[in-house]
Coordinates of C-alpha atoms and ligand atoms in Angstrom, one line a residue:
M1 CA 90.6 110.9 101.4
S2 CA 93.8 108.8 99.0
L3 CA 91.8 105.7 100.4
L4 CA 88.2 106.7 98.8
R5 CA 90.0 108.0 95.9
T6 CA 91.7 104.7 95.4
C7 CA 88.2 102.7 95.6
S8 CA 86.5 104.7 93.0
S9 CA 88.9 105.3 90.8
L10 CA 88.9 100.5 91.2
L11 CA 85.3 101.2 90.8
L12 CA 85.0 102.4 87.5
L13 CA 86.7 98.7 86.5
V14 CA 84.4 96.7 87.4
P15 CA 83.0 95.7 83.9
S16 CA 79.3 96.4 84.1
L17 CA 79.3 100.3 85.3
A18 CA 80.8 100.3 81.5
F19 CA 76.9 99.6 80.5
A20 CA 76.7 103.4 82.1
K21 CA 76.3 106.2 79.6
A22 CA 79.5 107.9 78.9
P23 CA 80.5 111.5 79.4
S24 CA 80.0 114.5 77.3
P25 CA 83.8 115.5 76.7
A26 CA 82.6 118.7 77.6
A27 CA 82.0 117.3 81.6
Q28 CA 84.4 115.6 80.6
R29 CA 86.5 118.4 80.2
W30 CA 85.8 120.6 83.0
W31 CA 85.6 117.2 86.3
S32 CA 89.3 116.9 84.5
H33 CA 90.3 120.6 85.9
V34 CA 88.3 119.3 89.1
E35 CA 90.8 116.2 89.7
A36 CA 93.3 118.4 89.4
L37 CA 92.6 121.0 90.9
A38 CA 91.1 119.4 94.1
G39 CA 93.8 116.3 93.8
D40 CA 95.2 115.5 97.6
D41 CA 98.6 117.2 96.2
M42 CA 97.8 120.1 95.7
E43 CA 97.2 119.7 100.1
G44 CA 93.7 121.9 100.3
R45 CA 94.9 125.4 98.5
D46 CA 95.1 126.8 101.6
T47 CA 96.2 131.1 100.6
G48 CA 99.8 131.0 100.7
S49 CA 100.5 127.3 101.0
A50 CA 102.5 125.4 98.3
G51 CA 99.4 124.2 97.4
H52 CA 97.7 126.9 96.3
R53 CA 100.3 127.2 94.2
R54 CA 100.7 125.1 92.5
A55 CA 97.4 125.0 91.9
A56 CA 97.5 128.9 90.5
E57 CA 100.7 127.9 88.5
Y58 CA 97.8 125.0 86.8
V59 CA 95.2 127.8 85.7
A60 CA 97.6 130.0 84.8
A61 CA 98.8 127.1 82.1
K62 CA 95.3 126.0 81.1
L63 CA 94.9 129.7 80.2
A64 CA 98.0 130.0 78.2
E65 CA 96.4 127.1 75.7
L66 CA 93.9 128.2 75.1
G67 CA 95.0 131.4 74.4
V68 CA 94.0 133.3 77.0
Q69 CA 96.2 136.4 77.1
P70 CA 98.3 137.8 80.5
G71 CA 96.1 139.4 82.6
A72 CA 98.8 140.7 85.1
G73 CA 101.0 142.6 83.7
Q74 CA 104.4 140.2 83.2
G75 CA 102.3 137.0 83.2
Y76 CA 99.2 135.3 84.7
L77 CA 100.2 135.3 88.2
Q78 CA 98.9 138.6 90.3
D79 CA 100.6 138.4 94.0
V80 CA 98.7 140.2 96.8
P81 CA 100.6 140.4 100.0
L82 CA 98.7 139.6 103.5
V83 CA 99.4 139.8 106.7
S84 CA 98.6 136.8 109.4
R85 CA 97.4 136.7 113.3
Q86 CA 95.7 134.3 115.0
V87 CA 94.6 133.8 118.3
V88 CA 96.8 131.2 120.7
K89 CA 94.7 129.1 122.9
E90 CA 97.2 128.6 125.6
R91 CA 98.3 131.6 126.3
S92 CA 94.4 133.1 126.2
R93 CA 91.9 132.5 129.2
M94 CA 88.2 133.9 129.6
A95 CA 85.6 133.4 131.9
L96 CA 82.1 134.6 133.3
V97 CA 82.6 137.0 136.3
R98 CA 78.8 136.3 138.0
E99 CA 78.2 137.9 141.4
G100 CA 81.9 138.2 142.0
Q101 CA 82.7 134.7 140.8
E102 CA 84.6 133.6 138.3
Q103 CA 83.1 130.7 136.3
P104 CA 86.5 129.3 133.2
L105 CA 85.1 129.2 129.7
T106 CA 86.8 125.8 128.4
L107 CA 87.8 128.0 124.6
D108 CA 86.5 125.9 122.2
Q109 CA 82.6 123.2 123.8
E110 CA 81.8 127.2 125.4
L111 CA 83.7 129.8 123.8
I112 CA 85.4 130.1 120.5
L113 CA 87.6 133.5 120.8
S114 CA 87.3 134.3 116.6
P115 CA 90.9 135.2 114.7
L116 CA 88.4 138.2 114.1
T117 CA 89.3 139.4 117.4
S118 CA 91.2 141.8 116.5
H119 CA 93.7 143.3 119.8
S120 CA 96.3 141.5 122.3
G121 CA 95.7 142.2 126.0
T122 CA 93.2 141.7 129.3
V123 CA 89.4 142.1 129.4
D124 CA 86.6 143.1 131.7
A125 CA 83.5 144.8 130.1
R126 CA 79.8 144.3 131.2
L127 CA 77.1 141.8 128.9
V128 CA 74.7 143.8 126.4
F129 CA 72.2 141.6 124.6
V130 CA 71.8 143.6 120.9
G131 CA 69.2 141.0 119.7
Y132 CA 71.0 141.0 115.8
G133 CA 73.2 144.1 116.4
L134 CA 72.0 145.3 113.6
S135 CA 72.2 149.5 113.5
I136 CA 70.5 150.0 109.4
P137 CA 69.3 154.0 108.9
E138 CA 68.1 153.1 105.5
A139 CA 65.6 150.7 107.0
G140 CA 64.8 152.7 110.1
Y141 CA 65.4 149.7 112.6
D142 CA 68.7 150.2 115.4
D143 CA 69.6 147.9 117.4
L144 CA 71.4 149.6 119.4
A145 CA 68.6 152.8 119.7
G146 CA 69.0 153.6 123.4
Q147 CA 71.1 151.2 124.9
D148 CA 74.9 152.0 126.7
L149 CA 77.4 149.6 124.6
K150 CA 80.5 152.1 125.3
G151 CA 83.3 150.2 126.9
K152 CA 80.7 147.0 126.8
I153 CA 80.4 143.8 125.0
A154 CA 77.3 143.0 122.8
V155 CA 75.6 139.9 122.9
I156 CA 73.7 139.0 120.3
V157 CA 72.7 136.4 117.7
L158 CA 74.0 135.9 115.0
G159 CA 71.3 134.1 111.9
G160 CA 68.6 134.9 110.6
M161 CA 67.1 138.5 110.5
P162 CA 64.1 140.8 111.2
S163 CA 61.7 140.9 108.4
S164 CA 61.1 144.6 107.8
V165 CA 65.0 145.0 106.5
P166 CA 64.9 144.1 102.6
G167 CA 66.8 141.0 102.2
N168 CA 69.6 142.5 101.1
L169 CA 70.0 145.2 102.9
A170 CA 69.9 143.0 106.1
S171 CA 73.5 141.3 104.2
H172 CA 75.1 144.0 104.1
Y173 CA 74.6 145.0 107.5
S174 CA 75.0 141.7 108.6
T175 CA 78.6 141.0 106.9
P176 CA 82.0 141.6 109.4
D177 CA 82.8 144.3 108.1
E178 CA 79.9 146.2 109.1
L179 CA 79.0 144.6 112.6
A180 CA 82.6 145.8 113.5
R181 CA 81.9 149.3 112.1
T182 CA 78.3 149.0 114.1
F183 CA 80.2 148.4 117.1
A184 CA 83.1 150.5 116.6
R185 CA 81.0 153.2 116.3
A186 CA 78.8 151.9 119.7
G187 CA 82.6 152.3 121.8
A188 CA 82.1 148.2 122.6
V189 CA 85.6 146.3 123.2
G190 CA 84.1 143.5 121.7
V191 CA 81.5 141.1 121.2
I192 CA 79.8 137.5 121.9
A193 CA 77.9 135.9 119.0
L194 CA 75.5 132.7 120.2
P195 CA 75.0 131.6 116.3
N196 CA 71.5 130.9 115.5
L197 CA 71.6 126.5 114.9
H198 CA 68.4 126.8 113.0
V199 CA 69.1 129.0 109.9
M200 CA 73.6 127.8 110.3
E201 CA 74.9 125.8 108.2
I202 CA 77.2 123.3 109.7
P203 CA 78.2 121.8 113.5
W204 CA 79.1 124.4 116.1
E205 CA 82.1 121.2 116.1
R206 CA 83.2 122.5 112.3
A207 CA 82.3 125.9 113.2
V208 CA 86.0 125.5 116.4
E209 CA 87.6 123.6 114.0
S210 CA 87.0 127.0 111.0
Q211 CA 87.8 129.2 113.5
R212 CA 91.5 126.8 114.0
H213 CA 93.3 128.9 110.8
P214 CA 94.7 132.2 111.2
V215 CA 92.4 135.6 110.5
M216 CA 93.8 137.5 107.5
A217 CA 94.1 140.5 106.0
L218 CA 96.1 142.0 103.3
A219 CA 98.6 144.7 104.3
H220 CA 98.4 147.0 102.7
P221 CA 94.6 149.2 102.9
T222 CA 92.1 148.7 99.9
G223 CA 89.7 151.3 101.0
Q224 CA 87.3 148.7 101.7
E225 CA 88.4 147.7 104.8
T226 CA 85.6 149.4 107.7
G227 CA 86.5 148.4 111.1
D228 CA 88.1 145.9 113.9
I229 CA 86.3 144.2 116.3
P230 CA 89.5 144.3 119.4
L231 CA 87.2 140.6 120.3
F232 CA 85.3 138.5 118.8
T233 CA 83.9 135.1 120.0
L234 CA 81.1 132.9 118.9
F235 CA 79.2 131.5 122.7
N236 CA 78.8 127.5 122.6
P237 CA 74.5 127.7 122.0
A238 CA 74.2 124.8 123.9
A239 CA 75.9 126.4 127.1
A240 CA 74.2 129.9 126.5
N241 CA 71.7 129.8 128.8
S242 CA 74.2 130.1 131.8
L243 CA 75.4 133.1 129.8
L244 CA 71.8 134.2 130.0
A245 CA 70.9 132.8 133.9
G246 CA 69.4 135.5 135.5
S247 CA 68.8 137.8 132.5
G248 CA 64.8 136.4 132.8
H249 CA 64.6 135.5 129.5
T250 CA 66.1 132.5 127.6
L251 CA 68.4 131.3 124.2
E252 CA 64.6 129.2 122.9
E253 CA 62.9 132.1 123.4
L254 CA 64.6 134.6 121.7
L255 CA 65.3 131.9 118.6
A256 CA 61.8 131.7 117.8
L257 CA 61.4 135.8 117.7
A258 CA 65.1 135.2 115.2
D259 CA 62.3 133.0 113.4
A260 CA 60.0 134.7 113.3
G261 CA 61.7 137.3 111.9
K262 CA 61.4 139.9 115.1
P263 CA 63.2 141.9 116.2
M264 CA 64.1 140.6 119.9
P265 CA 64.7 143.0 123.0
R266 CA 67.1 143.8 124.4
F267 CA 68.5 143.8 127.6
P268 CA 71.8 143.8 129.8
L269 CA 73.7 140.7 131.1
P270 CA 74.4 140.4 135.1
V271 CA 77.5 139.1 134.0
S272 CA 80.4 140.5 132.7
L273 CA 83.9 139.1 130.6
R274 CA 86.7 138.8 131.9
G275 CA 90.1 137.2 130.6
E276 CA 92.9 137.5 128.1
V277 CA 93.8 137.3 125.0
A278 CA 97.4 136.4 123.6
L279 CA 98.0 137.2 118.8
E280 CA 100.4 136.4 117.3
K281 CA 100.8 138.3 113.6
S282 CA 102.9 137.1 110.3
E283 CA 103.5 138.8 106.8
L284 CA 103.1 136.7 103.5
S285 CA 101.8 136.9 100.4
S286 CA 99.7 134.7 98.1
L287 CA 98.7 134.8 94.1
N288 CA 95.5 135.5 92.0
V289 CA 95.3 134.5 87.8
V290 CA 94.4 136.2 85.5
G291 CA 93.6 136.2 81.8
R292 CA 92.3 138.6 79.7
L293 CA 90.7 138.4 76.0
P294 CA 90.6 141.8 74.7
G295 CA 87.4 142.9 73.4
S296 CA 87.3 143.5 69.2
D297 CA 85.3 146.7 69.4
P298 CA 87.6 149.2 69.7
T299 CA 85.2 152.2 72.0
L300 CA 84.0 148.7 74.0
A301 CA 87.4 147.1 74.8
G302 CA 88.1 149.6 77.3
E303 CA 85.4 148.4 79.5
S304 CA 85.1 144.6 80.7
V305 CA 83.6 141.7 81.5
V306 CA 85.4 139.8 85.1
L307 CA 84.7 136.2 85.9
S308 CA 85.9 135.7 88.6
A309 CA 86.0 132.4 91.6
H310 CA 88.5 131.9 94.2
L311 CA 91.0 129.2 93.8
D312 CA 91.9 128.6 97.2
H313 CA 90.8 126.9 100.4
L314 CA 91.3 125.3 103.7
G315 CA 94.4 123.7 103.2
L316 CA 95.2 120.5 105.3
G317 CA 92.6 120.6 108.7
A318 CA 91.5 118.4 111.3
P319 CA 91.0 115.4 110.4
E320 CA 87.6 113.2 109.8
N321 CA 87.8 109.5 109.1
G322 CA 91.7 109.6 109.4
D323 CA 91.6 112.1 106.3
R324 CA 93.0 115.7 107.2
V325 CA 92.8 117.4 103.3
Y326 CA 90.3 119.1 102.4
N327 CA 89.9 119.4 99.2
G328 CA 87.3 121.9 98.6
V329 CA 86.3 120.2 95.4
M330 CA 83.0 122.3 95.5
D331 CA 83.7 125.2 97.2
N332 CA 85.7 124.9 94.7
A333 CA 87.8 124.0 92.5
T334 CA 84.4 123.5 90.4
G335 CA 84.5 127.2 90.5
V336 CA 87.9 127.7 89.2
A337 CA 86.5 125.0 86.0
A338 CA 83.9 126.4 85.1
L339 CA 86.3 129.6 84.3
L340 CA 88.4 127.4 82.4
E341 CA 86.3 126.0 80.0
V342 CA 84.4 129.1 80.4
A343 CA 87.0 130.4 77.5
R344 CA 87.3 127.0 75.9
V345 CA 83.6 127.6 74.6
L346 CA 84.9 131.6 73.7
Q347 CA 87.6 130.2 72.4
E348 CA 86.5 127.7 69.8
K349 CA 83.2 129.6 68.6
K350 CA 85.1 132.1 67.8
A351 CA 83.0 134.1 69.8
H352 CA 85.2 138.1 69.3
P353 CA 83.0 139.4 72.7
R354 CA 82.9 143.5 72.0
R355 CA 84.7 144.4 75.1
T356 CA 87.3 142.4 77.2
V357 CA 86.5 139.5 79.3
L358 CA 88.7 139.1 82.3
F359 CA 89.7 135.8 83.5
V360 CA 90.5 136.0 87.0
A361 CA 90.3 132.9 89.8
V362 CA 91.3 135.0 93.0
T363 CA 93.4 134.2 96.9
G364 CA 92.0 135.0 99.8
E365 CA 88.6 134.2 99.4
E366 CA 87.0 131.7 103.0
R367 CA 89.2 134.3 105.1
G368 CA 87.9 137.4 104.1
L369 CA 87.7 137.8 100.2
L370 CA 91.4 139.3 100.4
G371 CA 92.4 138.3 96.5
S372 CA 89.2 139.0 94.6
R373 CA 89.7 143.1 97.1
W374 CA 92.5 143.0 96.1
F375 CA 91.8 142.6 92.8
A376 CA 89.0 145.4 92.3
S377 CA 91.1 147.6 94.2
H378 CA 93.9 147.0 92.8
P379 CA 93.2 145.8 89.0
P380 CA 96.3 145.2 87.0
E381 CA 97.0 147.5 83.8
G382 CA 94.9 146.4 81.4
S383 CA 91.4 145.2 83.2
G384 CA 89.8 148.4 81.7
R385 CA 86.6 149.5 83.3
M386 CA 84.5 146.6 85.5
V387 CA 81.1 147.0 83.9
A388 CA 79.9 142.8 85.8
D389 CA 81.0 141.6 87.6
L390 CA 80.1 137.0 87.4
N391 CA 81.1 135.4 90.2
L392 CA 81.4 131.4 91.0
D393 CA 81.1 129.9 94.5
M394 CA 79.6 126.4 95.5
F395 CA 77.2 126.5 92.5
L396 CA 76.7 123.5 93.0
P397 CA 76.3 120.3 90.7
L398 CA 74.5 118.2 92.8
T399 CA 71.3 117.6 90.4
P400 CA 70.6 118.1 86.2
L401 CA 70.7 121.9 85.4
Q402 CA 66.6 122.7 86.3
R403 CA 67.2 125.3 87.9
L404 CA 69.3 128.2 89.3
V405 CA 69.9 130.7 91.8
A406 CA 71.8 134.1 91.0
Y407 CA 72.3 136.4 93.8
G408 CA 72.1 139.5 93.1
V409 CA 69.1 139.3 89.4
E410 CA 67.3 141.8 91.2
E411 CA 69.4 144.8 91.9
S412 CA 70.5 145.0 87.9
S413 CA 70.3 144.7 84.5
L414 CA 72.4 142.1 84.1
A415 CA 69.2 139.7 85.0
A416 CA 67.5 141.0 81.8
P417 CA 71.2 138.6 79.8
L418 CA 70.8 136.7 82.5
K419 CA 66.6 135.3 82.5
A420 CA 67.2 135.4 78.4
T421 CA 70.1 132.8 77.9
A422 CA 67.5 131.1 81.5
S423 CA 65.4 130.6 79.2
R424 CA 66.7 129.5 75.9
M425 CA 68.1 126.1 77.8
G426 CA 65.0 126.2 79.6
V427 CA 66.6 126.9 82.7
E428 CA 63.8 128.4 85.4
V429 CA 65.7 130.9 87.5
M430 CA 64.5 131.2 90.9
R431 CA 64.9 133.7 94.5
D432 CA 67.1 132.7 97.2
P433 CA 65.2 130.1 99.4
N434 CA 67.6 131.4 101.9
P435 CA 67.8 134.4 101.9
E436 CA 69.7 135.0 105.2
A437 CA 72.1 132.4 104.4
N438 CA 72.9 136.7 102.9
G439 CA 74.1 134.5 99.9
F440 CA 74.7 138.3 98.2
T441 CA 77.6 139.7 100.0
R442 CA 78.8 136.6 101.4
S443 CA 81.5 135.9 98.6
D444 CA 83.9 137.8 96.7
Q445 CA 81.5 139.6 93.9
Y446 CA 81.2 141.7 96.8
S447 CA 84.3 143.3 96.5
F448 CA 83.2 143.8 93.3
I449 CA 79.8 145.3 94.6
L450 CA 82.0 147.9 96.7
E451 CA 84.0 149.1 93.9
G452 CA 79.8 149.8 92.1
V453 CA 80.4 146.7 89.5
P454 CA 77.1 145.3 89.0
A455 CA 77.3 141.7 89.3
M456 CA 76.3 138.0 90.1
S457 CA 76.8 135.1 92.3
F458 CA 75.0 130.8 90.3
R459 CA 74.3 128.2 92.4
F460 CA 72.2 125.3 91.4
G461 CA 68.7 126.2 92.8
Y462 CA 65.8 123.6 94.5
R463 CA 61.9 123.5 94.9
K464 CA 60.9 123.3 98.5
G465 CA 60.6 119.4 99.9
S466 CA 61.9 118.4 97.0
K467 CA 64.7 115.5 96.5
E468 CA 66.7 118.5 95.7
E469 CA 66.6 120.2 99.2
R470 CA 67.2 117.8 100.9
L471 CA 70.3 117.0 98.5
H472 CA 71.6 120.6 99.2
K473 CA 71.4 119.8 102.9
E474 CA 73.0 116.9 103.4
W475 CA 76.0 118.6 101.3
H476 CA 76.3 121.2 103.2
A477 CA 75.4 119.3 107.1
K478 CA 78.6 115.9 105.8
R479 CA 80.8 118.2 103.5
Y480 CA 80.9 122.0 103.8
H481 CA 83.7 122.9 104.6
A482 CA 84.5 119.5 106.0
P483 CA 87.5 116.6 104.1
G484 CA 83.5 115.3 103.2
D485 CA 84.2 118.1 100.0
D486 CA 85.7 115.6 98.2
L487 CA 86.6 113.8 95.0
S488 CA 84.9 111.0 95.9
Q489 CA 81.6 112.5 96.4
P490 CA 78.1 111.9 93.9
V491 CA 78.4 115.3 91.3
D492 CA 76.2 116.0 88.1
R493 CA 79.1 116.5 85.6
E494 CA 76.7 116.8 82.5
G495 CA 74.5 119.4 85.1
A496 CA 77.7 121.9 85.6
A497 CA 78.7 121.4 82.1
R498 CA 74.9 122.7 81.1
F499 CA 76.1 125.4 83.2
V500 CA 79.6 125.9 82.1
S501 CA 77.8 126.5 78.4
L502 CA 74.9 128.9 79.9
L503 CA 77.2 131.2 81.6
A504 CA 79.6 131.5 78.2
D505 CA 76.3 133.1 76.6
L506 CA 75.4 134.6 79.5
T507 CA 79.4 135.8 78.8
S508 CA 79.2 136.2 75.6
R509 CA 75.3 138.9 75.6
V510 CA 76.9 140.1 78.7
A511 CA 80.1 141.6 76.6
D512 CA 78.9 142.3 73.4
A513 CA 75.8 144.8 74.6
P514 CA 75.6 148.8 73.4
E515 CA 75.1 149.2 77.2
R516 CA 76.9 148.7 79.9
P517 CA 75.0 147.3 82.8
S518 CA 73.5 148.6 85.1
W519 CA 71.9 148.8 89.5
N520 CA 68.9 149.6 89.3
K521 CA 67.4 153.0 90.4
D522 CA 66.1 150.8 93.2
S523 CA 68.9 148.7 94.6
F524 CA 70.1 149.3 97.8
F525 CA 74.0 148.5 96.6
R526 CA 73.8 152.0 93.6
R527 CA 75.8 153.4 96.9
F528 CA 78.4 152.3 95.8
E529 CA 78.0 153.1 92.3
R530 CA 81.0 156.1 91.2
P531 CA 79.0 157.9 88.4
G532 CA 80.5 159.0 85.1
A533 CA 84.6 157.7 86.6
P534 CA 86.0 157.2 83.5
A535 CA 87.8 154.8 83.1
P536 CA 90.2 153.2 85.7
T537 CA 94.0 153.7 85.0
A538 CA 95.5 150.2 87.4
R539 CA 96.5 151.8 91.1
P540 CA 99.2 152.0 92.9
V541 CA 100.6 149.9 94.1
P542 CA 102.3 150.6 97.6
Ligands
ZN601 ZN1 84.4 127.9 101.4

């Protein structure tokens, strides 16, 4: 990492490159934040780490420089109380038991004990395969119907969804929280998830790495939690046929059904899982950064438009090519940098939006949307009634900005100002090309959705089969949640700068519109709305 950075900065001194077109000031300013936030000295901005705190202080200082007011009471920093728990592998073991014979499983090679596991202790339970493990009353779809899961472990395919179920509905019900709720209701004691390699965004080795981090939770409940899974494991698909042996089914057959969006069969497996899990728990805290641009309209100033982006990333981890810093450039220094530059554009244009605009760099996204949950459920005084969230997470400026995916565009009236802005700039707003990746429920906008706030999140789009698609796929395979998401990678800085102006224009439109945004009548997410809710006063911190 540091080696690569040195090399690339040396390259800038090579005279032939001086002929390259100079970056625009807007692109340069945006990139300077990315460099500051994703440098090796920030050590990957892990939730609760010193590096994350330094990054939070950088964001607060920049907001102050831009004349954005503190939005977290006395200052810019909102404390987020957390607890963490981690599986102690040395004191944990797992085995399959078939016809009385124990077959020990090699942890991390065959089976990952996910830190989503909430209970220490022993387990000895039969296995039942229940397809996607989805139970969606609104769609009349239930993988658990007629299955007895009491005291048993549910085996599911993770990734893919029945095509009969509308995408956003399936997205909502396949979040870890909702799966936990489904299985808890059925009385299951655990889950074995078989990742569908065809839609999995990362190789097995990186999945192992990502599970090495402790799991974190908010230290105080927010009312958004939906349940715990006593035991949560991932089974290596390469070894899956040892799990399915004797069931009359193979993984290939099941994945073919998943890929075709068809329901999968459900059946008991002639095998059980036996073992012991040791967990370690501790307390910590981390920071959200909140800036506030008070609205200029006496009435509408009591409502706020939130721009959010997660500042945290994965910290230090397993090295790749000797590099152990998970810098998180695309994920998500670029998003926080865009948030700061939108603040600059609004200030320099003297836009004076009618509604209040909140700039919120949240912590704990990678640990389960924790900082945004805390903020959305405990907004600091002066936040007003939040009426929209525009979230930035890995918007991926790999190419010039021609197409934009807006997660949630089908769900609310935010579509209209977005389309107006985009068409003015000659940008095509397109449908999510990968709905099975659950983009709308996988980042911080979801915490706002659960509080009833209409939301959108963004990513540069591409056409199927294009060069851009190849770039996106390669980026996921090589750099997503890896040390390679660093400052040496190619980034389309002009594309990012154009995205910043699009976002600034969108923010103004939403903040100035006479009507506050609303969920579409037929939107699934409308259920979280609190009709006629008075402007929220800050909820007391327990
Ligand atoms: Zn991430």
